[in-house]
């Protein structure tokens, strides 16, 4: 049961919409076609508004039709009607095409468009938005879980093609079809996580934790603020998180429920360092003006993460859709301003549940010659960095022993010559 809204628009020669007489001719032609398709059509109102003609009609089945003819040659037609669960649509797909064609002929239009019906007021919300705020319609057929927490609205819905999907505050986060999201975020096949110390900021769906543990890290700490998300995913999205959310600690991982900022502050005070930090938090806003507060949060996360990275460590995160280049550029500008300075790379992948290509970012601390100009700093840091280089290469799965020795030697030369 829903209100269906059918949207049509046509473009005609602007010379046909310049006078009251031409407005009348066009509206009469449209009305004649409407009567052939909508029984009981009645004109309710007609008036002019800022150089356009507006006419409102009603028809059987409680149908309301809004017609607007603009002086620039644009004609829009909106048809609203209520469709019961077992009722046939007012216009079938085949009939809709004929309807559009007849209207286009009656208007002598050179362009026409009829949109699929927008379903409003339905029990299951099937509409979400893309990163650049376009409407996306999903084949959602069941609301699996819903709860409003102190932090957000948490939903798990079922899609016929995507499986169960986590939706937070009406934003799609991850679905059972989205392994590519997790693998691109962690740069699987490009990074070696064996025996590494890792922090995940967010990640309440458990997917990243689950996949990282397959790589045999030394320890993974996940910092998630919303316990409801984890419990819901543990029950309804086990295909992406396995059993890692059943217990909040294991042989080489632990989950801390709380504000990740507080944990980062504690690690900074302790002087603790990590090999990898993952930012699996909120999307990047589409522009700096769009959410100044959110950009401030993102910037603070970046600055704090720099302070808990090992010299060879990396920060890895997701950004937004490729359709938002301004947001990606803004994020890049934040990275370029970080102190200590960083070097970053970008990657992208099409994520099924997002219905769009997504951007991912990785950065590491940049080794600058100015740091090594001081003998005191060089003495403190050189051994640590070279040892880290040795560990990184010797633990790599991708090198033979001979190649490893050569790589380490070359890396020593690089470290000593910076």
mmCIF file of C-alpha atoms in Angstrom:
data_model
loop_
_atom_site.group_PDB
_atom_site.id
_atom_site.type_symbol
_atom_site.label_atom_id
_atom_site.label_comp_id
_atom_site.label_asym_id
_atom_site.label_seq_id
_atom_site.Cartn_x
_atom_site.Cartn_y
_atom_site.Cartn_z
ATOM 1 C CA UNK A 1 0.000 0.000 0.000
ATOM 2 C CA UNK A 2 1.487 3.297 -1.085
ATOM 3 C CA UNK A 3 0.916 6.587 -2.796
ATOM 4 C CA UNK A 4 2.379 6.289 -6.282
ATOM 5 C CA UNK A 5 3.688 9.432 -7.934
ATOM 6 C CA UNK A 6 4.167 9.365 -11.700
ATOM 7 C CA UNK A 7 6.401 12.131 -13.036
ATOM 8 C CA UNK A 8 6.510 13.232 -16.673
ATOM 9 C CA UNK A 9 8.187 16.143 -18.384
ATOM 10 C CA UNK A 10 8.243 17.407 -21.957
ATOM 11 C CA UNK A 11 10.168 20.059 -23.856
ATOM 12 C CA UNK A 12 8.393 22.057 -26.554
ATOM 13 C CA UNK A 13 9.311 25.009 -28.742
ATOM 14 C CA UNK A 14 9.346 28.066 -26.399
ATOM 15 C CA UNK A 15 7.441 30.038 -29.034
ATOM 16 C CA UNK A 16 4.434 27.840 -28.198
ATOM 17 C CA UNK A 17 4.364 29.080 -24.586
ATOM 18 C CA UNK A 18 4.664 32.865 -24.975
ATOM 19 C CA UNK A 19 0.991 33.930 -24.952
ATOM 20 C CA UNK A 20 -2.169 33.138 -23.015
ATOM 21 C CA UNK A 21 -3.620 31.675 -26.192
ATOM 22 C CA UNK A 22 -0.708 29.267 -26.668
ATOM 23 C CA UNK A 23 -0.947 28.198 -23.002
ATOM 24 C CA UNK A 24 -4.624 27.388 -23.577
ATOM 25 C CA UNK A 25 -3.920 25.344 -26.713
ATOM 26 C CA UNK A 26 -1.248 23.233 -25.001
ATOM 27 C CA UNK A 27 -3.295 22.632 -21.840
ATOM 28 C CA UNK A 28 -6.347 21.641 -23.913
ATOM 29 C CA UNK A 29 -4.282 19.143 -25.916
ATOM 30 C CA UNK A 30 -2.922 17.640 -22.708
ATOM 31 C CA UNK A 31 -6.372 17.464 -21.125
ATOM 32 C CA UNK A 32 -7.752 15.577 -24.140
ATOM 33 C CA UNK A 33 -5.084 12.889 -23.738
ATOM 34 C CA UNK A 34 -5.631 12.704 -19.972
ATOM 35 C CA UNK A 35 -9.334 11.985 -20.500
ATOM 36 C CA UNK A 36 -8.453 8.956 -22.646
ATOM 37 C CA UNK A 37 -6.416 7.405 -19.821
ATOM 38 C CA UNK A 38 -7.915 8.751 -16.570
ATOM 39 C CA UNK A 39 -11.641 8.239 -16.095
ATOM 40 C CA UNK A 40 -13.667 10.877 -14.281
ATOM 41 C CA UNK A 41 -11.196 13.674 -15.044
ATOM 42 C CA UNK A 42 -12.269 17.064 -13.647
ATOM 43 C CA UNK A 43 -10.573 20.461 -13.664
ATOM 44 C CA UNK A 44 -10.311 21.782 -10.101
ATOM 45 C CA UNK A 45 -8.204 24.887 -10.495
ATOM 46 C CA UNK A 46 -6.304 26.925 -13.071
ATOM 47 C CA UNK A 47 -4.025 29.911 -12.412
ATOM 48 C CA UNK A 48 -0.809 31.590 -13.496
ATOM 49 C CA UNK A 49 2.325 31.722 -11.371
ATOM 50 C CA UNK A 50 5.507 33.584 -12.304
ATOM 51 C CA UNK A 51 5.015 33.250 -16.035
ATOM 52 C CA UNK A 52 3.738 29.667 -15.961
ATOM 53 C CA UNK A 53 0.264 28.123 -16.212
ATOM 54 C CA UNK A 54 -0.800 25.662 -13.508
ATOM 55 C CA UNK A 55 -3.843 23.395 -13.769
ATOM 56 C CA UNK A 56 -5.008 20.887 -11.179
ATOM 57 C CA UNK A 57 -7.259 17.932 -12.042
ATOM 58 C CA UNK A 58 -8.827 15.043 -10.162
ATOM 59 C CA UNK A 59 -9.889 11.633 -11.488
ATOM 60 C CA UNK A 60 -11.199 8.275 -10.284
ATOM 61 C CA UNK A 61 -9.274 6.306 -7.611
ATOM 62 C CA UNK A 62 -8.547 9.575 -5.807
ATOM 63 C CA UNK A 63 -6.115 10.636 -8.500
ATOM 64 C CA UNK A 64 -4.701 14.175 -8.462
ATOM 65 C CA UNK A 65 -2.965 15.589 -11.544
ATOM 66 C CA UNK A 66 -0.766 18.697 -11.448
ATOM 67 C CA UNK A 67 0.072 20.247 -14.813
ATOM 68 C CA UNK A 68 2.518 23.120 -15.180
ATOM 69 C CA UNK A 69 3.480 24.816 -18.455
ATOM 70 C CA UNK A 70 6.534 27.095 -18.232
ATOM 71 C CA UNK A 71 7.217 29.999 -20.565
ATOM 72 C CA UNK A 72 10.588 28.488 -21.539
ATOM 73 C CA UNK A 73 8.873 25.478 -23.135
ATOM 74 C CA UNK A 74 9.119 23.017 -20.234
ATOM 75 C CA UNK A 75 5.941 21.082 -19.393
ATOM 76 C CA UNK A 76 5.683 18.960 -16.230
ATOM 77 C CA UNK A 77 2.932 16.549 -15.246
ATOM 78 C CA UNK A 78 2.677 14.928 -11.796
ATOM 79 C CA UNK A 79 0.088 12.213 -11.132
ATOM 80 C CA UNK A 80 -0.578 11.059 -7.553
ATOM 81 C CA UNK A 81 -2.829 8.129 -6.654
ATOM 82 C CA UNK A 82 -3.197 5.596 -3.868
ATOM 83 C CA UNK A 83 -2.487 1.964 -4.731
ATOM 84 C CA UNK A 84 -3.709 -0.745 -2.390
ATOM 85 C CA UNK A 85 -1.663 -3.891 -1.850
ATOM 86 C CA UNK A 86 -3.747 -5.971 -4.285
ATOM 87 C CA UNK A 87 -4.764 -3.191 -6.647
ATOM 88 C CA UNK A 88 -3.494 -2.907 -10.193
ATOM 89 C CA UNK A 89 -1.426 0.196 -10.993
ATOM 90 C CA UNK A 90 -3.233 3.124 -12.550
ATOM 91 C CA UNK A 91 -1.012 2.769 -15.608
ATOM 92 C CA UNK A 92 0.808 -0.452 -16.462
ATOM 93 C CA UNK A 93 4.304 -0.207 -17.939
ATOM 94 C CA UNK A 94 2.989 -0.837 -21.451
ATOM 95 C CA UNK A 95 0.142 1.655 -21.032
ATOM 96 C CA UNK A 96 2.546 4.213 -19.551
ATOM 97 C CA UNK A 97 4.661 4.139 -22.708
ATOM 98 C CA UNK A 98 1.602 4.715 -24.894
ATOM 99 C CA UNK A 99 0.477 7.518 -22.556
ATOM 100 C CA UNK A 100 3.847 9.266 -22.853
ATOM 101 C CA UNK A 101 3.897 8.891 -26.639
ATOM 102 C CA UNK A 102 0.415 10.336 -27.081
ATOM 103 C CA UNK A 103 1.226 13.306 -24.847
ATOM 104 C CA UNK A 104 4.456 13.921 -26.764
ATOM 105 C CA UNK A 105 2.534 13.965 -30.055
ATOM 106 C CA UNK A 106 -0.187 16.244 -28.650
ATOM 107 C CA UNK A 107 2.472 18.709 -27.473
ATOM 108 C CA UNK A 108 4.686 18.348 -30.534
ATOM 109 C CA UNK A 109 7.552 17.962 -28.059
ATOM 110 C CA UNK A 110 11.134 17.268 -29.099
ATOM 111 C CA UNK A 111 11.991 15.567 -25.785
ATOM 112 C CA UNK A 112 9.938 13.606 -23.275
ATOM 113 C CA UNK A 113 10.616 11.599 -20.129
ATOM 114 C CA UNK A 114 8.421 9.439 -17.911
ATOM 115 C CA UNK A 115 9.890 8.208 -14.625
ATOM 116 C CA UNK A 116 9.011 4.948 -12.865
ATOM 117 C CA UNK A 117 6.440 5.551 -10.109
ATOM 118 C CA UNK A 118 7.870 6.879 -6.847
ATOM 119 C CA UNK A 119 6.358 4.861 -3.985
ATOM 120 C CA UNK A 120 5.610 6.984 -0.931
ATOM 121 C CA UNK A 121 4.391 5.984 2.503
ATOM 122 C CA UNK A 122 5.297 2.314 2.108
ATOM 123 C CA UNK A 123 6.055 0.281 5.256
ATOM 124 C CA UNK A 124 9.512 -0.630 3.907
ATOM 125 C CA UNK A 125 11.644 2.290 2.796
ATOM 126 C CA UNK A 126 13.282 1.250 -0.474
ATOM 127 C CA UNK A 127 14.946 4.593 -1.212
ATOM 128 C CA UNK A 128 18.449 5.556 -0.151
ATOM 129 C CA UNK A 129 20.807 8.136 -1.616
ATOM 130 C CA UNK A 130 24.170 8.111 -3.339
ATOM 131 C CA UNK A 131 27.175 10.034 -2.044
ATOM 132 C CA UNK A 132 26.240 12.983 -4.285
ATOM 133 C CA UNK A 133 22.604 12.850 -3.133
ATOM 134 C CA UNK A 134 20.989 11.038 -6.059
ATOM 135 C CA UNK A 135 17.941 8.844 -5.398
ATOM 136 C CA UNK A 136 18.616 5.092 -5.395
ATOM 137 C CA UNK A 137 15.802 2.526 -5.296
ATOM 138 C CA UNK A 138 16.586 -0.886 -3.796
ATOM 139 C CA UNK A 139 14.773 -4.218 -3.973
ATOM 140 C CA UNK A 140 14.315 -4.286 -0.182
ATOM 141 C CA UNK A 141 11.653 -6.772 0.872
ATOM 142 C CA UNK A 142 12.082 -7.114 4.639
ATOM 143 C CA UNK A 143 13.072 -5.077 7.684
ATOM 144 C CA UNK A 144 15.186 -7.543 9.658
ATOM 145 C CA UNK A 145 16.168 -5.314 12.590
ATOM 146 C CA UNK A 146 15.597 -1.754 13.751
ATOM 147 C CA UNK A 147 16.544 0.183 16.876
ATOM 148 C CA UNK A 148 17.270 3.820 17.616
ATOM 149 C CA UNK A 149 20.292 4.123 19.900
ATOM 150 C CA UNK A 150 21.702 7.235 21.609
ATOM 151 C CA UNK A 151 24.040 7.512 18.612
ATOM 152 C CA UNK A 152 22.045 6.615 15.502
ATOM 153 C CA UNK A 153 19.173 4.750 13.888
ATOM 154 C CA UNK A 154 20.312 1.187 13.271
ATOM 155 C CA UNK A 155 18.586 -0.930 10.638
ATOM 156 C CA UNK A 156 19.319 -4.207 8.931
ATOM 157 C CA UNK A 157 17.207 -4.730 5.836
ATOM 158 C CA UNK A 158 17.063 -7.565 3.349
ATOM 159 C CA UNK A 159 17.602 -7.013 -0.360
ATOM 160 C CA UNK A 160 16.779 -9.674 -2.932
ATOM 161 C CA UNK A 161 20.091 -9.124 -4.711
ATOM 162 C CA UNK A 162 22.392 -7.834 -1.959
ATOM 163 C CA UNK A 163 21.362 -9.980 1.005
ATOM 164 C CA UNK A 164 21.161 -8.396 4.445
ATOM 165 C CA UNK A 165 22.357 -4.778 4.524
ATOM 166 C CA UNK A 166 23.340 -2.568 7.462
ATOM 167 C CA UNK A 167 21.827 0.922 7.234
ATOM 168 C CA UNK A 168 22.827 3.623 9.738
ATOM 169 C CA UNK A 169 20.868 6.879 9.803
ATOM 170 C CA UNK A 170 19.475 6.052 6.351
ATOM 171 C CA UNK A 171 22.950 5.549 4.864
ATOM 172 C CA UNK A 172 23.903 2.162 3.456
ATOM 173 C CA UNK A 173 27.020 0.887 5.292
ATOM 174 C CA UNK A 174 27.688 -2.666 4.178
ATOM 175 C CA UNK A 175 25.818 -5.644 2.765
ATOM 176 C CA UNK A 176 26.531 -9.347 2.541
ATOM 177 C CA UNK A 177 27.556 -8.744 -1.074
ATOM 178 C CA UNK A 178 30.274 -6.215 -0.185
ATOM 179 C CA UNK A 179 33.479 -8.185 0.384
ATOM 180 C CA UNK A 180 35.118 -5.914 -2.202
ATOM 181 C CA UNK A 181 34.613 -2.967 0.172
ATOM 182 C CA UNK A 182 36.514 -4.650 2.987
ATOM 183 C CA UNK A 183 39.250 -6.019 0.754
ATOM 184 C CA UNK A 184 39.863 -2.633 -0.870
ATOM 185 C CA UNK A 185 39.850 -0.881 2.499
ATOM 186 C CA UNK A 186 42.532 -3.252 3.817
ATOM 187 C CA UNK A 187 44.361 -3.431 0.440
ATOM 188 C CA UNK A 188 44.352 -7.205 0.572
ATOM 189 C CA UNK A 189 47.247 -8.680 -1.363
ATOM 190 C CA UNK A 190 49.199 -5.423 -1.147
ATOM 191 C CA UNK A 191 49.773 -5.294 2.617
ATOM 192 C CA UNK A 192 51.293 -7.828 4.982
ATOM 193 C CA UNK A 193 49.433 -7.970 8.309
ATOM 194 C CA UNK A 194 51.203 -10.973 9.799
ATOM 195 C CA UNK A 195 52.376 -10.227 13.353
ATOM 196 C CA UNK A 196 51.296 -6.588 13.056
ATOM 197 C CA UNK A 197 49.570 -4.430 15.686
ATOM 198 C CA UNK A 198 46.366 -2.893 14.334
ATOM 199 C CA UNK A 199 43.655 -0.479 15.480
ATOM 200 C CA UNK A 200 40.211 -0.196 13.878
ATOM 201 C CA UNK A 201 38.317 3.043 14.498
ATOM 202 C CA UNK A 202 34.655 2.086 14.193
ATOM 203 C CA UNK A 203 34.049 -1.067 12.178
ATOM 204 C CA UNK A 204 31.051 -2.163 14.237
ATOM 205 C CA UNK A 205 29.765 -4.513 11.527
ATOM 206 C CA UNK A 206 32.778 -6.745 12.255
ATOM 207 C CA UNK A 207 33.634 -7.361 8.597
ATOM 208 C CA UNK A 208 37.069 -5.716 8.686
ATOM 209 C CA UNK A 209 38.006 -7.394 11.964
ATOM 210 C CA UNK A 210 36.917 -10.775 10.582
ATOM 211 C CA UNK A 211 39.001 -10.423 7.417
ATOM 212 C CA UNK A 212 42.063 -9.018 9.205
ATOM 213 C CA UNK A 213 42.172 -11.936 11.638
ATOM 214 C CA UNK A 214 42.572 -14.276 8.661
ATOM 215 C CA UNK A 215 45.938 -12.542 8.034
ATOM 216 C CA UNK A 216 47.346 -13.652 11.422
ATOM 217 C CA UNK A 217 48.137 -10.259 12.993
ATOM 218 C CA UNK A 218 49.761 -9.960 16.406
ATOM 219 C CA UNK A 219 46.816 -7.973 17.791
ATOM 220 C CA UNK A 220 43.765 -6.102 16.520
ATOM 221 C CA UNK A 221 41.982 -3.564 18.726
ATOM 222 C CA UNK A 222 38.566 -2.428 17.515
ATOM 223 C CA UNK A 223 37.100 0.783 18.963
ATOM 224 C CA UNK A 224 33.328 0.919 18.389
ATOM 225 C CA UNK A 225 30.935 3.233 20.209
ATOM 226 C CA UNK A 226 27.605 1.517 19.443
ATOM 227 C CA UNK A 227 27.134 -1.885 21.033
ATOM 228 C CA UNK A 228 23.736 -2.300 19.345
ATOM 229 C CA UNK A 229 25.350 -2.353 15.893
ATOM 230 C CA UNK A 230 27.709 -5.148 16.895
ATOM 231 C CA UNK A 231 25.027 -7.288 18.494
ATOM 232 C CA UNK A 232 22.699 -6.875 15.513
ATOM 233 C CA UNK A 233 25.436 -7.758 13.020
ATOM 234 C CA UNK A 234 26.548 -10.724 15.113
ATOM 235 C CA UNK A 235 23.029 -12.108 14.784
ATOM 236 C CA UNK A 236 21.932 -11.084 11.304
ATOM 237 C CA UNK A 237 25.138 -10.573 9.281
ATOM 238 C CA UNK A 238 27.291 -13.526 10.206
ATOM 239 C CA UNK A 239 28.316 -14.107 6.604
ATOM 240 C CA UNK A 240 30.506 -10.979 6.788
ATOM 241 C CA UNK A 241 31.629 -11.038 10.436
ATOM 242 C CA UNK A 242 31.698 -14.724 11.315
ATOM 243 C CA UNK A 243 31.833 -15.234 15.080
ATOM 244 C CA UNK A 244 34.224 -12.376 15.956
ATOM 245 C CA UNK A 245 31.427 -10.319 17.520
ATOM 246 C CA UNK A 246 30.209 -13.166 19.739
ATOM 247 C CA UNK A 247 32.950 -12.357 22.240
ATOM 248 C CA UNK A 248 34.630 -8.992 22.632
ATOM 249 C CA UNK A 249 38.066 -10.509 23.122
ATOM 250 C CA UNK A 250 39.995 -13.381 21.630
ATOM 251 C CA UNK A 251 43.502 -14.777 21.299
ATOM 252 C CA UNK A 252 44.713 -11.826 19.236
ATOM 253 C CA UNK A 253 41.925 -9.257 19.290
ATOM 254 C CA UNK A 254 39.781 -7.202 21.620
ATOM 255 C CA UNK A 255 36.813 -4.895 21.123
ATOM 256 C CA UNK A 256 36.506 -1.768 23.247
ATOM 257 C CA UNK A 257 33.008 -0.281 23.407
ATOM 258 C CA UNK A 258 33.377 3.463 23.672
ATOM 259 C CA UNK A 259 34.516 6.672 22.025
ATOM 260 C CA UNK A 260 37.535 5.975 19.813
ATOM 261 C CA UNK A 261 38.853 9.496 20.462
ATOM 262 C CA UNK A 262 39.338 8.725 24.149
ATOM 263 C CA UNK A 263 41.238 5.541 23.344
ATOM 264 C CA UNK A 264 43.474 7.384 20.874
ATOM 265 C CA UNK A 265 44.195 10.042 23.488
ATOM 266 C CA UNK A 266 45.180 7.301 25.932
ATOM 267 C CA UNK A 267 47.496 5.637 23.398
ATOM 268 C CA UNK A 268 49.151 9.010 22.718
ATOM 269 C CA UNK A 269 49.773 9.529 26.450
ATOM 270 C CA UNK A 270 51.215 6.009 26.743
ATOM 271 C CA UNK A 271 53.404 6.492 23.676
ATOM 272 C CA UNK A 272 51.930 3.374 22.134
ATOM 273 C CA UNK A 273 52.439 2.871 18.388
ATOM 274 C CA UNK A 274 50.699 0.676 15.813
ATOM 275 C CA UNK A 275 51.509 -0.722 12.386
ATOM 276 C CA UNK A 276 48.070 -0.004 10.938
ATOM 277 C CA UNK A 277 45.161 2.218 11.868
ATOM 278 C CA UNK A 278 41.877 1.851 10.002
ATOM 279 C CA UNK A 279 39.330 4.637 9.856
ATOM 280 C CA UNK A 280 36.064 2.784 9.270
ATOM 281 C CA UNK A 281 33.912 5.671 10.445
ATOM 282 C CA UNK A 282 31.620 8.166 8.743
ATOM 283 C CA UNK A 283 31.687 9.114 5.058
ATOM 284 C CA UNK A 284 33.500 12.268 4.001
ATOM 285 C CA UNK A 285 31.002 15.165 3.508
ATOM 286 C CA UNK A 286 30.380 16.233 -0.091
ATOM 287 C CA UNK A 287 31.915 19.674 0.556
ATOM 288 C CA UNK A 288 33.559 21.678 3.328
ATOM 289 C CA UNK A 289 30.480 23.867 3.655
ATOM 290 C CA UNK A 290 28.228 20.803 3.846
ATOM 291 C CA UNK A 291 29.281 19.863 7.381
ATOM 292 C CA UNK A 292 31.969 21.944 9.046
ATOM 293 C CA UNK A 293 31.649 20.002 12.296
ATOM 294 C CA UNK A 294 32.138 16.648 10.563
ATOM 295 C CA UNK A 295 35.202 17.898 8.704
ATOM 296 C CA UNK A 296 36.640 19.055 12.032
ATOM 297 C CA UNK A 297 36.092 15.547 13.438
ATOM 298 C CA UNK A 298 37.791 13.940 10.431
ATOM 299 C CA UNK A 299 40.742 16.313 10.706
ATOM 300 C CA UNK A 300 41.163 15.538 14.395
ATOM 301 C CA UNK A 301 41.105 11.788 13.691
ATOM 302 C CA UNK A 302 43.840 12.254 11.083
ATOM 303 C CA UNK A 303 46.025 14.291 13.439
ATOM 304 C CA UNK A 304 45.646 11.895 16.360
ATOM 305 C CA UNK A 305 46.260 8.839 14.192
ATOM 306 C CA UNK A 306 49.595 10.278 13.030
ATOM 307 C CA UNK A 307 50.733 10.325 16.650
ATOM 308 C CA UNK A 308 50.150 6.605 17.220
ATOM 309 C CA UNK A 309 51.614 5.273 13.962
ATOM 310 C CA UNK A 310 54.960 3.513 13.898
ATOM 311 C CA UNK A 311 57.545 5.057 11.523
ATOM 312 C CA UNK A 312 56.558 2.528 8.841
ATOM 313 C CA UNK A 313 52.885 2.439 9.837
ATOM 314 C CA UNK A 314 49.885 3.235 7.667
ATOM 315 C CA UNK A 315 46.482 4.838 8.142
ATOM 316 C CA UNK A 316 43.808 3.367 5.851
ATOM 317 C CA UNK A 317 40.269 4.595 5.354
ATOM 318 C CA UNK A 318 37.348 5.025 2.977
ATOM 319 C CA UNK A 319 36.245 8.426 1.717
ATOM 320 C CA UNK A 320 33.194 8.846 -0.518
ATOM 321 C CA UNK A 321 31.926 8.142 -4.020
ATOM 322 C CA UNK A 322 33.940 9.023 -7.117
ATOM 323 C CA UNK A 323 31.027 11.268 -8.067
ATOM 324 C CA UNK A 324 32.181 13.680 -5.322
ATOM 325 C CA UNK A 325 35.611 14.826 -6.558
ATOM 326 C CA UNK A 326 35.443 18.042 -4.517
ATOM 327 C CA UNK A 327 35.172 16.034 -1.297
ATOM 328 C CA UNK A 328 38.124 13.849 -2.292
ATOM 329 C CA UNK A 329 40.157 16.961 -3.100
ATOM 330 C CA UNK A 330 39.215 18.532 0.236
ATOM 331 C CA UNK A 331 40.378 15.395 2.061
ATOM 332 C CA UNK A 332 43.648 15.516 0.118
ATOM 333 C CA UNK A 333 44.167 19.097 1.254
ATOM 334 C CA UNK A 334 43.749 18.042 4.887
ATOM 335 C CA UNK A 335 46.366 15.334 4.356
ATOM 336 C CA UNK A 336 48.789 17.815 2.804
ATOM 337 C CA UNK A 337 48.528 20.036 5.891
ATOM 338 C CA UNK A 338 49.217 17.258 8.418
ATOM 339 C CA UNK A 339 52.268 17.515 10.668
ATOM 340 C CA UNK A 340 54.300 15.393 10.584
ATOM 341 C CA UNK A 341 53.831 15.294 6.831
ATOM 342 C CA UNK A 342 52.440 12.198 5.121
ATOM 343 C CA UNK A 343 52.478 10.520 1.731
ATOM 344 C CA UNK A 344 49.173 9.153 0.509
ATOM 345 C CA UNK A 345 47.666 7.019 -2.227
ATOM 346 C CA UNK A 346 44.091 6.515 -3.416
ATOM 347 C CA UNK A 347 42.248 3.445 -4.633
ATOM 348 C CA UNK A 348 38.710 2.837 -5.816
ATOM 349 C CA UNK A 349 36.230 -0.005 -6.185
ATOM 350 C CA UNK A 350 32.586 -0.466 -7.127
ATOM 351 C CA UNK A 351 30.656 -1.427 -3.984
ATOM 352 C CA UNK A 352 27.443 -3.361 -4.781
ATOM 353 C CA UNK A 353 25.271 -2.020 -1.958
ATOM 354 C CA UNK A 354 26.376 1.568 -2.600
ATOM 355 C CA UNK A 355 25.482 1.222 -6.297
ATOM 356 C CA UNK A 356 28.501 3.391 -7.044
ATOM 357 C CA UNK A 357 32.282 3.434 -7.163
ATOM 358 C CA UNK A 358 33.911 4.296 -3.835
ATOM 359 C CA UNK A 359 37.221 5.989 -3.027
ATOM 360 C CA UNK A 360 39.682 4.621 -0.457
ATOM 361 C CA UNK A 361 42.803 6.297 0.913
ATOM 362 C CA UNK A 362 46.043 5.104 2.490
ATOM 363 C CA UNK A 363 48.733 7.301 4.015
ATOM 364 C CA UNK A 364 52.043 6.802 5.784
ATOM 365 C CA UNK A 365 54.414 9.139 7.542
ATOM 366 C CA UNK A 366 56.815 10.827 5.141
ATOM 367 C CA UNK A 367 60.523 10.612 6.052
ATOM 368 C CA UNK A 368 61.909 14.129 5.523
ATOM 369 C CA UNK A 369 65.555 15.054 5.190
ATOM 370 C CA UNK A 370 65.089 17.890 7.684
ATOM 371 C CA UNK A 371 64.408 15.328 10.386
ATOM 372 C CA UNK A 372 67.777 13.688 9.755
ATOM 373 C CA UNK A 373 69.752 16.914 9.688
ATOM 374 C CA UNK A 374 69.927 16.853 13.473
ATOM 375 C CA UNK A 375 72.519 14.312 14.759
ATOM 376 C CA UNK A 376 70.505 13.841 17.943
ATOM 377 C CA UNK A 377 67.297 13.038 16.085
ATOM 378 C CA UNK A 378 69.167 10.852 13.619
ATOM 379 C CA UNK A 379 70.699 8.853 16.419
ATOM 380 C CA UNK A 380 67.326 8.327 18.100
ATOM 381 C CA UNK A 381 65.368 7.423 14.988
ATOM 382 C CA UNK A 382 67.734 5.800 12.515
ATOM 383 C CA UNK A 383 68.013 2.459 14.252
ATOM 384 C CA UNK A 384 64.267 2.244 14.845
ATOM 385 C CA UNK A 385 63.455 2.962 11.208
ATOM 386 C CA UNK A 386 66.048 0.546 9.806
ATOM 387 C CA UNK A 387 64.910 -2.208 12.170
ATOM 388 C CA UNK A 388 61.338 -1.558 11.079
ATOM 389 C CA UNK A 389 62.416 -1.806 7.430
ATOM 390 C CA UNK A 390 64.165 -5.123 8.128
ATOM 391 C CA UNK A 391 61.080 -6.481 9.896
ATOM 392 C CA UNK A 392 58.787 -5.320 7.105
ATOM 393 C CA UNK A 393 60.773 -7.007 4.347
ATOM 394 C CA UNK A 394 61.802 -10.178 6.122
ATOM 395 C CA UNK A 395 58.201 -10.857 7.149
ATOM 396 C CA UNK A 396 56.873 -10.283 3.637
ATOM 397 C CA UNK A 397 55.286 -13.309 1.982
ATOM 398 C CA UNK A 398 56.056 -11.965 -1.482
ATOM 399 C CA UNK A 399 59.898 -12.275 -1.600
ATOM 400 C CA UNK A 400 62.364 -15.155 -1.844
ATOM 401 C CA UNK A 401 65.246 -15.090 0.616
ATOM 402 C CA UNK A 402 67.698 -13.795 -2.014
ATOM 403 C CA UNK A 403 65.319 -11.083 -3.151
ATOM 404 C CA UNK A 404 64.585 -10.208 0.447
ATOM 405 C CA UNK A 405 68.245 -9.701 1.265
ATOM 406 C CA UNK A 406 68.659 -7.438 -1.751
ATOM 407 C CA UNK A 407 65.515 -5.465 -0.867
ATOM 408 C CA UNK A 408 66.565 -4.982 2.727
ATOM 409 C CA UNK A 409 70.026 -3.878 1.661
ATOM 410 C CA UNK A 410 68.542 -1.328 -0.733
ATOM 411 C CA UNK A 411 66.170 -0.124 1.981
ATOM 412 C CA UNK A 412 69.080 0.303 4.397
ATOM 413 C CA UNK A 413 70.829 2.466 1.826
ATOM 414 C CA UNK A 414 67.663 4.541 1.407
ATOM 415 C CA UNK A 415 67.239 4.993 5.147
ATOM 416 C CA UNK A 416 70.857 5.951 5.675
ATOM 417 C CA UNK A 417 70.882 8.415 2.777
ATOM 418 C CA UNK A 418 67.654 10.295 3.584
#
